[in-house]
Amino acid sequence: MQFTGRLLQVLPAQTGQGKNGEWRKQDIVLETDGQYPKKVCVSVWGDKMSHLSLSPGEMLTVDFDIESREYNGKWYTDVKAWKVASSTGSASDAPANSNFPTKSNFNNTASNFPSNPPAEDSFEDDLPF
């Protein structure tokens, strides 16, 4: 899953020793755009943020997984990022080279479709069934 949000806070890094060796985790707090913005705390494990210099207010795109675990009869949910990238635009912006029709090029796109589809008997079916 993926979302884009404005960086609100970078929490202090946490380290520890586990059965598989030393671990490192950093939590960041982002706020989503929209009519009802949400604040989301995302955990980044390992060195996935070492290439970024983060500053509050910066837009980030986060690819993440959601995982829940049970401990002593209670459930705990983590949002774990597996990729964090600086974003220059919002998530709703379409890429400049997008092939999707926009309001400005809709009429031009519609004219690219053939007006008469091929006859049914001239259609070659390469499906095995």
Short mmCIF file of C-alpha atoms in Angstrom, two decimals:
data_model
loop_
_atom_site.label_atom_id
_atom_site.label_comp_id
_atom_site.label_asym_id
_atom_site.label_seq_id
_atom_site.Cartn_x
_atom_site.Cartn_y
_atom_site.Cartn_z
CA MET A 1 0.00 0.00 0.00
CA GLN A 2 1.09 3.58 -0.48
CA PHE A 3 0.19 7.07 0.65
CA THR A 4 1.60 10.57 0.44
CA GLY A 5 1.64 12.90 3.41
CA ARG A 6 3.30 15.93 4.94
CA LEU A 7 6.02 15.15 7.48
CA LEU A 8 5.05 16.48 10.91
CA GLN A 9 7.64 14.92 13.19
CA VAL A 10 10.69 12.65 13.18
CA LEU A 11 10.84 10.75 16.47
CA PRO A 12 14.16 9.65 18.00
CA ALA A 13 15.72 6.48 16.62
CA GLN A 14 15.44 3.34 18.74
CA THR A 15 17.96 0.49 18.79
CA GLY A 16 18.17 -2.82 20.56
CA GLN A 17 19.54 -6.31 20.53
CA GLY A 18 17.37 -9.21 19.43
CA LYS A 19 17.89 -12.90 18.73
CA ASN A 20 18.85 -12.05 15.13
CA GLY A 21 21.29 -9.29 16.09
CA GLU A 22 21.03 -5.54 16.49
CA TRP A 23 17.93 -3.75 15.21
CA ARG A 24 17.21 -0.08 14.46
CA LYS A 25 13.82 1.61 14.16
CA GLN A 26 12.71 5.18 13.54
CA ASP A 27 9.13 6.44 13.74
CA ILE A 28 7.89 9.33 11.63
CA VAL A 29 4.52 11.09 11.86
CA LEU A 30 2.82 12.14 8.63
CA GLU A 31 -0.44 13.94 7.93
CA THR A 32 -2.49 13.01 4.88
CA ASP A 33 -4.13 15.56 2.59
CA GLY A 34 -7.83 15.84 1.97
CA GLN A 35 -10.96 17.16 3.59
CA TYR A 36 -10.39 15.02 6.70
CA PRO A 37 -6.61 14.74 7.16
CA LYS A 38 -5.32 11.86 9.26
CA LYS A 39 -2.12 11.63 11.27
CA VAL A 40 -0.24 8.37 10.79
CA CYS A 41 2.80 7.15 12.72
CA VAL A 42 4.94 4.96 10.46
CA SER A 43 7.82 2.75 11.67
CA VAL A 44 10.88 2.57 9.44
CA TRP A 45 13.18 -0.37 10.20
CA GLY A 46 16.86 -0.67 9.33
CA ASP A 47 18.62 1.91 7.15
CA LYS A 48 15.74 2.76 4.81
CA MET A 49 15.85 6.47 5.78
CA SER A 50 19.62 6.95 5.78
CA HIS A 51 19.55 8.40 2.23
CA LEU A 52 16.95 11.07 3.11
CA SER A 53 17.46 14.37 4.88
CA LEU A 54 14.03 14.99 6.33
CA SER A 55 12.58 18.32 7.35
CA PRO A 56 9.12 18.99 8.82
CA GLY A 57 6.62 20.10 6.19
CA GLU A 58 8.20 18.00 3.43
CA MET A 59 5.91 15.79 1.35
CA LEU A 60 6.84 12.09 1.50
CA THR A 61 5.52 9.06 -0.33
CA VAL A 62 5.51 5.96 1.86
CA ASP A 63 5.09 2.37 0.71
CA PHE A 64 4.03 0.31 3.72
CA ASP A 65 2.53 -2.87 5.13
CA ILE A 66 0.13 -3.14 8.05
CA GLU A 67 0.74 -5.92 10.55
CA SER A 68 -1.05 -6.86 13.77
CA ARG A 69 0.15 -9.13 16.55
CA GLU A 70 -1.33 -10.43 19.77
CA TYR A 71 0.41 -10.13 23.14
CA ASN A 72 -1.22 -11.12 26.44
CA GLY A 73 -4.72 -11.04 24.97
CA LYS A 74 -4.34 -7.57 23.38
CA TRP A 75 -3.76 -6.77 19.72
CA TYR A 76 -1.17 -4.28 18.53
CA THR A 77 -1.00 -2.89 14.98
CA ASP A 78 2.11 -1.54 13.28
CA VAL A 79 2.42 0.46 10.08
CA LYS A 80 5.83 -0.60 8.72
CA ALA A 81 7.36 1.35 5.84
CA TRP A 82 9.44 -0.57 3.34
CA LYS A 83 10.16 2.47 1.14
CA VAL A 84 10.20 6.20 1.92
CA ALA A 85 10.76 8.77 -0.84
CA SER A 86 10.60 12.54 -1.04
CA SER A 87 7.63 13.66 -3.11
CA THR A 88 7.37 16.92 -5.05
CA GLY A 89 3.63 16.75 -5.72
CA SER A 90 0.55 15.36 -4.07
CA ALA A 91 -0.59 11.76 -4.51
CA SER A 92 -3.49 12.86 -6.69
CA ASP A 93 -1.23 14.48 -9.32
CA ALA A 94 -1.00 12.40 -12.47
CA PRO A 95 2.45 11.94 -13.98
CA ALA A 96 3.33 14.34 -16.80
CA ASN A 97 3.70 11.49 -19.31
CA SER A 98 0.47 9.78 -18.32
CA ASN A 99 -1.53 8.07 -21.08
CA PHE A 100 -4.79 8.67 -19.24
CA PRO A 101 -7.10 11.22 -20.86
CA THR A 102 -7.41 14.54 -19.09
CA LYS A 103 -9.99 17.24 -19.62
CA SER A 104 -7.64 19.06 -22.00
CA ASN A 105 -6.75 16.05 -24.18
CA PHE A 106 -9.95 13.98 -23.91
CA ASN A 107 -11.23 14.90 -27.37
CA ASN A 108 -7.86 14.16 -28.98
CA THR A 109 -7.67 10.78 -27.22
CA ALA A 110 -11.18 9.81 -28.30
CA SER A 111 -10.31 10.47 -31.96
CA ASN A 112 -7.47 7.91 -31.80
CA PHE A 113 -9.90 4.99 -31.49
CA PRO A 114 -11.12 3.37 -34.72
CA SER A 115 -14.64 4.33 -35.67
CA ASN A 116 -15.43 0.87 -37.07
CA PRO A 117 -14.16 -2.16 -35.14
CA PRO A 118 -12.84 -5.10 -37.24
CA ALA A 119 -15.38 -7.60 -38.51
CA GLU A 120 -15.90 -10.59 -36.25
CA ASP A 121 -14.78 -13.13 -38.87
CA SER A 122 -11.45 -11.27 -39.37
CA PHE A 123 -10.64 -11.52 -35.68
CA GLU A 124 -7.94 -14.06 -34.81
CA ASP A 125 -8.39 -15.71 -31.46
CA ASP A 126 -5.12 -16.92 -29.95
CA LEU A 127 -6.67 -18.23 -26.74
CA PRO A 128 -6.15 -21.98 -26.15
CA PHE A 129 -9.79 -22.64 -25.23
#
